[in-house]
Coordinates of C-alpha atoms and ligand atoms in Angstrom, one line a residue:
M893 CA 2.4 20.8 -13.0
M894 CA 2.9 17.1 -13.9
S895 CA 6.3 16.3 -15.3
T896 CA 6.9 13.9 -18.1
P897 CA 10.2 11.9 -18.4
S898 CA 13.0 13.8 -20.0
R899 CA 14.0 12.7 -23.5
K900 CA 17.6 13.6 -22.8
N901 CA 17.9 11.0 -20.1
S902 CA 19.9 8.0 -21.1
I903 CA 18.2 5.6 -18.6
S904 CA 14.9 6.7 -20.0
R905 CA 16.2 6.1 -23.6
S906 CA 17.2 2.5 -22.8
V907 CA 13.8 2.1 -21.2
R908 CA 11.9 3.3 -24.2
K909 CA 13.5 0.7 -26.5
P910 CA 13.8 -2.5 -24.3
K911 CA 15.9 -5.1 -25.9
Q912 CA 13.8 -8.2 -26.1
G913 CA 13.5 -11.2 -28.3
P914 CA 10.3 -12.6 -29.8
A915 CA 7.4 -12.7 -27.4
K916 CA 7.7 -15.7 -25.1
T917 CA 4.7 -17.6 -23.9
A918 CA 4.5 -18.1 -20.1
K919 CA 5.3 -21.8 -20.6
S920 CA 8.6 -21.3 -22.5
D921 CA 9.9 -18.2 -20.7
T922 CA 12.9 -19.5 -18.7
R923 CA 12.6 -16.6 -16.3
L924 CA 9.3 -17.9 -15.2
L925 CA 10.5 -21.5 -15.1
D926 CA 13.5 -20.4 -13.0
A927 CA 11.2 -18.5 -10.6
E928 CA 8.9 -21.5 -10.3
Q929 CA 11.8 -23.8 -9.6
F930 CA 14.0 -21.6 -7.3
L931 CA 11.8 -19.1 -5.5
L932 CA 10.0 -19.8 -2.2
P933 CA 6.3 -20.2 -3.2
T934 CA 5.2 -17.2 -1.1
Y935 CA 3.1 -15.4 -3.8
K936 CA 0.4 -16.3 -6.3
R937 CA 2.0 -14.3 -9.1
Q938 CA 0.5 -13.4 -12.5
P939 CA 2.4 -15.3 -15.2
V940 CA 4.0 -12.2 -16.7
V941 CA 7.4 -10.6 -16.5
M942 CA 7.1 -6.9 -16.0
T943 CA 10.1 -5.1 -17.5
H944 CA 9.7 -1.4 -17.1
G945 CA 7.5 1.5 -16.5
R946 CA 6.9 5.0 -17.7
G947 CA 4.8 7.5 -15.7
A948 CA 1.5 5.8 -14.9
Y949 CA 2.1 2.9 -17.2
V950 CA 4.0 -0.4 -16.9
F951 CA 5.1 -2.7 -19.7
D952 CA 5.6 -6.5 -19.7
S953 CA 8.2 -8.5 -21.7
T954 CA 5.9 -8.9 -24.6
G955 CA 5.6 -5.1 -24.9
K956 CA 2.1 -5.0 -23.5
K957 CA 1.2 -1.7 -21.8
Y958 CA -0.8 -1.5 -18.6
L959 CA -2.3 1.5 -16.8
D960 CA -0.9 1.1 -13.3
F961 CA -3.7 1.6 -10.7
L962 CA -1.8 -0.5 -8.2
G963 CA 1.4 1.5 -8.1
G964 CA 3.5 -1.4 -6.8
I965 CA 1.0 -1.6 -3.9
A966 CA 1.2 2.1 -2.9
V967 CA 5.0 2.4 -3.5
N968 CA 5.3 4.1 -7.0
A969 CA 3.7 7.3 -6.0
L970 CA 5.6 9.2 -8.7
G971 CA 4.9 6.5 -11.2
H972 CA 7.9 5.1 -13.1
A973 CA 11.1 6.7 -14.3
H974 CA 10.3 10.2 -12.9
P975 CA 13.1 12.3 -14.4
R976 CA 14.0 14.0 -11.1
V977 CA 14.2 10.6 -9.3
V978 CA 16.3 9.1 -12.1
K979 CA 18.6 12.0 -11.9
V980 CA 19.2 11.8 -8.2
I981 CA 19.7 8.0 -8.4
R982 CA 22.3 8.4 -11.1
R983 CA 24.1 11.2 -9.2
E984 CA 24.1 9.4 -5.9
A985 CA 24.9 6.0 -7.2
A986 CA 28.1 7.4 -8.6
R987 CA 28.9 9.0 -5.2
A988 CA 28.0 6.5 -2.5
I989 CA 25.3 3.9 -2.4
H990 CA 26.1 2.8 1.1
L991 CA 28.2 4.3 3.9
S992 CA 27.4 3.3 7.4
N993 CA 25.4 4.5 10.3
L994 CA 28.6 4.8 12.2
F995 CA 29.0 8.1 10.2
H996 CA 26.7 10.9 9.1
N997 CA 25.7 11.1 5.5
A998 CA 24.6 14.2 3.6
Y999 CA 20.9 13.3 3.5
Q1000 CA 19.6 11.6 6.7
G1001 CA 19.6 14.8 8.8
P1002 CA 17.9 17.0 6.1
L1003 CA 15.4 14.2 5.4
A1004 CA 14.6 13.8 9.1
R1005 CA 14.1 17.6 9.3
K1006 CA 11.7 17.6 6.4
L1007 CA 9.7 14.6 7.8
A1008 CA 9.5 16.4 11.1
G1009 CA 8.0 19.4 9.4
W1010 CA 5.4 17.3 7.5
S1011 CA 4.4 15.2 10.5
G1012 CA 4.7 17.6 13.4
L1013 CA 6.8 15.0 15.2
D1014 CA 10.3 15.5 16.4
R1015 CA 12.7 12.7 15.7
V1016 CA 13.3 10.0 13.1
F1017 CA 14.8 6.5 12.8
F1018 CA 15.3 5.2 9.3
A1019 CA 14.7 1.5 8.6
N1020 CA 14.4 -0.5 5.4
S1021 CA 10.7 -1.5 5.2
G1022 CA 7.3 -1.1 6.8
T1023 CA 7.5 -4.2 8.9
E1024 CA 10.9 -3.2 10.3
A1025 CA 9.5 0.2 11.3
I1026 CA 6.6 -1.6 13.0
D1027 CA 8.9 -3.8 15.0
G1028 CA 11.0 -0.8 16.0
A1029 CA 7.9 1.0 17.2
L1030 CA 6.8 -2.0 19.3
K1031 CA 10.2 -1.9 20.9
L1032 CA 9.9 1.8 21.6
A1033 CA 6.5 1.2 23.2
R1034 CA 7.9 -1.6 25.4
L1035 CA 10.8 0.7 26.4
F1036 CA 8.4 3.6 27.1
G1037 CA 6.2 1.4 29.3
R1038 CA 9.1 -0.1 31.4
Q1039 CA 9.4 1.7 34.7
P1040 CA 12.8 2.5 36.3
D1041 CA 12.2 0.0 39.1
E1042 CA 11.5 -2.9 36.6
A1043 CA 14.7 -4.8 36.0
P1044 CA 15.7 -5.5 32.4
G1045 CA 14.8 -9.1 31.5
T1046 CA 11.6 -9.1 33.5
T1047 CA 8.2 -8.7 31.9
A1048 CA 7.2 -5.1 32.5
K1049 CA 3.7 -4.5 34.0
K1050 CA 3.0 -2.3 31.0
H1051 CA 3.8 -4.6 28.1
R1052 CA 0.5 -5.2 26.2
F1053 CA -0.1 -4.1 22.6
L1054 CA -3.6 -3.3 21.3
A1055 CA -4.2 -3.5 17.6
L1056 CA -7.4 -3.7 15.5
E1057 CA -9.3 -6.5 14.0
N1058 CA -8.7 -6.6 10.3
S1059 CA -5.3 -4.9 10.7
F1060 CA -2.2 -5.6 8.6
H1061 CA 1.2 -4.4 9.8
G1062 CA 3.7 -6.6 8.1
R1063 CA 5.5 -10.0 8.2
T1064 CA 8.2 -9.9 10.8
F1065 CA 7.5 -11.5 14.2
G1066 CA 6.5 -8.3 15.9
A1067 CA 4.3 -7.2 13.0
I1068 CA 2.4 -10.5 12.7
T1069 CA 1.8 -10.3 16.4
V1070 CA -0.3 -7.2 15.8
T1071 CA -1.7 -8.3 12.4
S1072 CA -5.2 -9.8 12.9
T1073 CA -5.4 -12.2 9.9
E1074 CA -5.1 -15.6 11.4
K1075 CA -3.4 -17.3 8.3
Y1076 CA -0.6 -14.7 8.6
R1077 CA 0.0 -15.4 12.3
L1078 CA -1.2 -18.8 13.6
P1079 CA 1.3 -21.0 11.7
F1080 CA 4.1 -19.2 13.4
A1081 CA 3.0 -19.4 17.0
P1082 CA 4.2 -18.7 19.7
L1083 CA 4.2 -15.1 18.8
V1084 CA 5.4 -12.0 20.7
P1085 CA 3.3 -12.2 23.9
G1086 CA 0.9 -9.5 24.9
A1087 CA -1.1 -8.5 21.8
E1088 CA -4.9 -8.2 21.8
F1089 CA -7.3 -7.1 19.0
V1090 CA -10.0 -4.5 19.4
R1091 CA -13.1 -4.5 17.2
F1092 CA -12.8 -2.0 14.4
N1093 CA -14.2 1.5 15.3
D1094 CA -15.8 0.0 18.4
V1095 CA -15.2 2.4 21.2
A1096 CA -16.8 0.3 23.9
D1097 CA -14.5 -2.6 23.0
L1098 CA -11.5 -0.3 23.1
E1099 CA -12.4 1.0 26.5
A1100 CA -12.9 -2.5 27.8
K1101 CA -9.5 -3.6 26.6
F1102 CA -7.4 -0.5 27.5
D1103 CA -5.9 -0.5 31.0
D1104 CA -2.5 0.3 32.7
T1105 CA -0.9 -2.9 31.2
V1106 CA -1.1 -1.5 27.7
C1107 CA 2.1 0.1 26.4
G1108 CA 1.0 0.9 22.8
I1109 CA -1.9 0.8 20.5
L1110 CA -1.5 0.5 16.7
L1111 CA -3.9 2.1 14.3
E1112 CA -4.0 2.4 10.5
P1113 CA -5.9 5.7 9.8
I1114 CA -7.2 3.8 6.8
Q1115 CA -6.9 0.0 6.8
G1116 CA -5.3 -0.9 3.5
E1117 CA -4.8 -4.6 3.2
G1118 CA -8.0 -5.1 5.3
G1119 CA -10.1 -3.6 2.4
I1120 CA -9.8 0.3 2.6
Y1121 CA -11.7 1.0 5.9
P1122 CA -11.3 4.5 7.3
L1123 CA -11.0 4.8 11.1
S1124 CA -13.6 7.0 12.7
E1125 CA -12.7 10.3 14.3
V1126 CA -14.5 9.2 17.5
F1127 CA -12.4 6.1 17.7
W1128 CA -9.1 7.8 17.1
N1129 CA -9.9 10.5 19.7
R1130 CA -10.8 7.9 22.3
A1131 CA -7.7 6.0 21.5
R1132 CA -5.7 9.2 21.9
S1133 CA -7.2 10.0 25.3
L1134 CA -6.9 6.5 26.6
A1135 CA -3.3 6.3 25.5
T1136 CA -2.5 9.6 27.3
Q1137 CA -4.5 8.5 30.4
H1138 CA -2.6 5.2 30.6
S1139 CA 0.8 6.5 29.5
A1140 CA 0.7 4.3 26.5
L1141 CA 1.8 5.2 22.9
L1142 CA -0.6 5.9 20.1
I1143 CA 1.1 4.5 17.0
A1144 CA -0.2 5.4 13.6
D1145 CA 0.7 3.0 10.8
E1146 CA 0.9 5.3 7.9
I1147 CA 2.8 2.8 5.7
Q1148 CA 0.1 2.5 3.1
C1149 CA -2.1 5.6 3.7
G1150 CA 0.7 8.2 4.6
L1151 CA 3.0 10.6 2.7
G1152 CA 0.2 12.1 0.6
R1153 CA -2.0 9.3 -0.5
T1154 CA -5.1 10.6 1.2
G1155 CA -4.6 14.2 0.0
R1156 CA -2.9 15.1 3.3
F1157 CA 0.7 14.5 4.3
F1158 CA -0.5 11.9 6.8
G1159 CA -3.8 10.1 7.2
Y1160 CA -4.0 11.1 10.9
Q1161 CA -4.0 14.8 9.9
K1162 CA -7.7 14.6 9.3
F1163 CA -8.1 14.1 13.0
S1164 CA -7.6 16.8 15.6
S1165 CA -4.8 15.0 17.6
K1166 CA -1.4 13.6 16.8
P1167 CA 0.0 10.1 17.5
D1168 CA 3.2 9.5 19.5
I1169 CA 4.7 7.6 16.7
A1170 CA 4.0 7.5 13.0
L1171 CA 5.4 4.8 10.7
I1172 CA 6.1 5.3 7.0
A1173 CA 7.7 3.3 4.2
K1174 CA 6.2 2.3 0.8
P1175 CA 6.5 5.6 -1.3
L1176 CA 9.1 7.2 0.9
A1177 CA 12.1 6.7 -1.5
A1178 CA 10.1 6.4 -4.7
G1179 CA 10.6 2.6 -4.9
L1180 CA 13.9 2.2 -3.2
P1181 CA 13.5 0.4 0.2
L1182 CA 13.2 2.9 3.0
G1183 CA 11.0 3.0 6.1
A1184 CA 11.0 5.4 9.0
I1185 CA 9.8 5.7 12.6
L1186 CA 8.8 9.3 13.5
T1187 CA 8.3 10.1 17.1
T1188 CA 8.2 12.7 19.8
E1189 CA 11.2 14.1 21.8
E1190 CA 9.7 12.4 24.9
V1191 CA 9.7 8.9 23.4
A1192 CA 13.1 9.5 21.7
S1193 CA 14.6 10.4 25.1
R1194 CA 14.2 6.8 26.2
I1195 CA 16.5 5.3 23.7
S1196 CA 20.3 5.3 23.7
P1197 CA 23.1 4.1 21.4
G1198 CA 23.1 0.4 20.9
M1199 CA 19.5 -0.3 21.7
H1200 CA 18.3 -0.3 18.1
G1201 CA 19.9 -0.1 14.7
T1202 CA 20.2 -1.3 11.1
T1203 CA 22.9 -1.8 8.6
F1204 CA 21.1 -0.5 5.5
G1205 CA 18.5 1.9 6.9
G1206 CA 19.0 5.5 6.0
G1207 CA 21.7 5.0 3.4
P1208 CA 22.7 8.0 1.3
L1209 CA 21.1 6.9 -2.0
A1210 CA 17.7 6.1 -0.5
C1211 CA 17.7 9.2 1.7
A1212 CA 18.6 11.5 -1.2
V1213 CA 15.8 10.0 -3.3
A1214 CA 13.4 10.3 -0.4
L1215 CA 14.3 14.0 0.1
E1216 CA 13.7 14.5 -3.7
F1217 CA 10.4 12.6 -3.4
L1218 CA 9.1 15.0 -0.7
K1219 CA 10.2 18.0 -2.7
I1220 CA 8.5 16.8 -5.8
V1221 CA 5.2 16.3 -3.9
E1222 CA 5.5 19.9 -2.8
D1223 CA 6.9 21.4 -6.1
E1224 CA 4.3 19.6 -8.3
K1225 CA 1.5 20.4 -5.9
L1226 CA 0.7 16.7 -5.8
L1227 CA -1.6 16.8 -2.7
E1228 CA -3.9 19.0 -4.7
N1229 CA -3.7 16.6 -7.7
I1230 CA -4.5 13.7 -5.4
R1231 CA -7.6 15.4 -4.0
M1232 CA -8.9 16.4 -7.4
R1233 CA -8.2 13.1 -9.2
G1234 CA -9.5 11.2 -6.2
A1235 CA -12.8 13.1 -6.3
E1236 CA -13.1 12.5 -10.1
L1237 CA -12.4 8.8 -9.5
R1238 CA -15.0 8.5 -6.8
D1239 CA -17.6 10.3 -8.8
G1240 CA -17.0 8.0 -11.8
L1241 CA -17.1 4.9 -9.5
M1242 CA -20.4 6.1 -8.0
K1243 CA -21.9 6.3 -11.5
L1244 CA -20.6 2.7 -12.1
A1245 CA -22.1 1.6 -8.8
A1246 CA -25.5 2.8 -10.0
K1247 CA -25.1 0.6 -13.1
F1248 CA -23.6 -2.5 -11.6
S1249 CA -25.7 -3.9 -8.8
F1250 CA -22.9 -6.1 -7.5
I1251 CA -20.9 -3.1 -6.4
R1252 CA -21.8 -2.9 -2.6
E1253 CA -19.7 0.0 -1.4
I1254 CA -17.0 2.6 -2.4
R1255 CA -14.6 3.5 0.4
G1256 CA -11.5 5.6 0.8
E1257 CA -9.9 9.0 0.5
G1258 CA -7.7 10.7 -2.1
L1259 CA -6.0 8.0 -4.2
M1260 CA -6.7 5.1 -1.8
I1261 CA -10.0 3.7 -2.9
G1262 CA -11.7 0.3 -2.4
V1263 CA -14.7 -0.9 -4.3
E1264 CA -16.4 -3.7 -2.4
L1265 CA -18.2 -6.2 -4.5
S1266 CA -20.9 -8.7 -3.5
I1267 CA -19.1 -11.3 -5.6
D1268 CA -15.5 -12.7 -5.8
G1269 CA -13.1 -9.9 -7.0
A1270 CA -10.2 -12.0 -8.3
P1271 CA -11.7 -12.6 -11.8
F1272 CA -12.1 -8.8 -12.2
V1273 CA -8.3 -8.4 -11.5
S1274 CA -7.5 -11.0 -14.2
E1275 CA -9.9 -9.5 -16.7
A1276 CA -8.5 -6.0 -16.0
M1277 CA -5.0 -7.3 -16.6
R1278 CA -6.1 -8.8 -19.9
R1279 CA -7.4 -5.4 -20.9
G1280 CA -4.2 -3.5 -19.9
L1281 CA -5.2 -2.3 -16.4
L1282 CA -3.4 -3.2 -13.1
I1283 CA -5.5 -3.3 -10.0
N1284 CA -5.7 -5.8 -7.2
C1285 CA -8.2 -7.4 -4.9
T1286 CA -7.9 -7.5 -1.1
H1287 CA -9.9 -9.6 1.3
D1288 CA -11.6 -11.5 -1.6
F1289 CA -14.3 -8.9 -2.4
T1290 CA -12.6 -5.5 -2.4
L1291 CA -11.0 -4.2 -5.6
R1292 CA -8.3 -1.8 -4.5
F1293 CA -7.0 1.2 -6.5
L1294 CA -3.7 2.9 -5.5
P1295 CA -2.7 5.0 -8.6
P1296 CA 0.3 7.2 -8.6
F1297 CA 0.0 10.7 -7.3
I1298 CA 1.0 12.0 -10.8
I1299 CA -2.1 10.5 -12.4
T1300 CA -3.8 12.9 -14.8
R1301 CA -7.4 13.7 -15.5
A1302 CA -7.2 11.9 -18.8
Q1303 CA -5.8 8.8 -17.2
V1304 CA -8.6 8.8 -14.6
R1305 CA -11.0 8.8 -17.6
E1306 CA -9.0 6.1 -19.3
F1307 CA -9.2 4.0 -16.1
L1308 CA -13.0 4.5 -15.7
R1309 CA -13.6 3.5 -19.3
L1310 CA -11.5 0.4 -19.0
F1311 CA -13.0 -0.5 -15.6
E1312 CA -16.5 -0.2 -16.9
I1313 CA -15.6 -2.7 -19.7
V1314 CA -14.1 -5.0 -17.0
L1315 CA -17.2 -4.8 -14.9
A1316 CA -19.4 -5.5 -17.9
T1317 CA -17.4 -8.4 -19.3
T1318 CA -16.0 -10.4 -16.4
P1319 CA -17.9 -13.6 -15.8
R1320 CA -19.6 -13.4 -12.4
Q1321 CA -18.6 -15.9 -9.7
I1322 CA -19.5 -17.0 -6.2
P1323 CA -21.8 -14.6 -4.4
A1324 CA -20.3 -13.4 -1.1
S1325 CA -22.1 -15.0 1.7
D1326 CA -22.4 -13.1 5.0
S1327 CA -20.4 -15.8 6.8
A1328 CA -17.5 -15.3 4.4
K1329 CA -17.4 -11.7 5.5
S1330 CA -17.6 -12.3 9.2
G1331 CA -13.9 -11.4 9.6
D1332 CA -14.5 -7.9 8.2
P1333 CA -14.7 -4.9 10.5
Q1334 CA -17.9 -3.4 11.5
R1335 CA -19.6 -2.3 8.4
V1336 CA -20.0 1.5 8.1
A1337 CA -21.7 3.4 5.3
H1338 CA -18.9 4.9 3.3
A1339 CA -20.6 5.0 -0.1
T1340 CA -19.5 8.6 -0.6
A1341 CA -16.6 8.7 1.8
R1342 CA -14.3 11.6 0.9
Ligands
LIG2398 C1 -0.4 -0.6 6.7 C2 0.8 -1.5 6.4 N1 1.7 -1.7 7.4 C3 2.8 -2.4 7.2 C4 3.1 -3.0 6.0 C5 4.4 -3.8 5.9 O1 5.2 -3.0 5.0 P1 6.4 -3.8 4.3 O2 5.8 -4.7 3.3 O3 7.3 -2.7 3.7 O4 7.2 -4.6 5.3 C6 2.2 -2.8 5.0 C7 2.5 -3.5 3.7 O5 1.6 -3.7 2.9 C8 1.0 -2.0 5.2 O6 0.2 -1.9 4.2

C-alpha cells in the first residue's frame, strides 16, 4: 500500500502553502545571485530554486510542479515528506540530534541488526556519505591485506586495488583513486597509490590484472554514473573466486543500486555469491546524510578501537530515520512495487524506442533505468524540466531515471506521456560519434534487460 502524506501533520501543512512572494526571474532572484557569488563553482546548476516536495513531486519557488524521476540522484526513495519519515524526524529532533560515538544510542545497534539481516553480512560501520564509506572500505582492504610480519608504515605486499573502467565511487581521495573518469582524478594527482582499472565485464583482463598484490576489488553491480551498465554474472563470479583465491576483498559499491532500487535489497543478490564488503548511502536515511560499510566477521576482526571513526556518522536522528526507511520498504511492500513499476516503465520505453530511432539502448533493473541516445542528451533534460519532469543525463548520451520506490502506476503513465512529448519536441543535437564513446564500457545488448 502506498501512503500519502498525512493532512494532520503540521510540517506537511506548512509545505502545502509555501510562503513566497511574487515569482522571481532567475536574474533578479537574490538567492541565485548569492549562490553565484559565494559558492564554489562545482556544479552546472539549473537556474531554479527548489523549495519543497510532496510524494513523487517537487516544487520550485515559482510554484511550478515537477514529476521527480531523479529522486535527488537515487536518494529520495520514499519521495518527499513521507509521513512516517516526517514523524520520526520530529520525534527524534526533539530528543537528540547528535550524541557521540563515545556512547551507544538507541538506534545504531537495531539498525545494524536490520542491515545484517537484509545483506547477509555481519557487522556495520556508519559513515556520513557514500564516498566516506568507500574510503573506509579501502582502509579495511589494506588492513586485511597486511600480513603480521609487515611493519606498520611499510607498503604491504598486498596493497593494490582493482576497480572497473567507467566506475564512479565518489570524490574523496580514496574514492577518486578508484574512479576511472580522468577529469575527476587527474587534476588531483598524485593519488592514493596502487589502483588499476579492469575493462568492464572483461574476464580475461580481470584475470590478467589479479594477483597476490591485490587487496581489494571494487564493483558496482550496476554502474550508475557510468550510464546504467549492469555487471555480468560471469564477471562477478570470477571476481569472487579470484578474490577468495588471492585473499583479497570483493567490495560491492551499492551506494546507487542498493537498498531496494533493483527490486532486491542489494544489487549483488541477483548473483549467487556474496561480497566481503557492501557499501550503502544515498537512500539509507531517506535524505538525511548516512552511509554504511557492511562486512563479514572475519574482516571486522582486523579492526580495533581508534583505527577508524567519525564524529557524525551513525547519529541517533539519522539512524532512527534509516530504521524507519527499512521498515517502510518492508511494510509497504516496496520491492514488489519497484519490480512492477520498473517493468511497466521499461515496456513503455521499449515502445518509445520503436518510435524514436535515436534511442540506442535501454538498460537497467527495477527503478534504475538508462536510455542511451545516439545524440546529445542534455537538451532533453532541459526540455523535460520545462515540461515539469526531472530526469538527468549521465555520460553525455544516457538519460537516467531514478524515480522513488513509491511511484504509482498512474505516475509511470504520466512520465511516459511527458517523456514522449520531450522526445518528440526537443531539438536534436550533435550525433554521438564512436570516438566520443570510446571511454564507455564494452557494449552489451541490454535492450530488454530486466
Ligand atoms: C556508485 C556510487 N558510489 C559512490 C558515490 C559517492 O557517494 P556520495 O556522493 O554520497 O559521496 C556515488 C554517488 O553518486 C555513487 O553513485
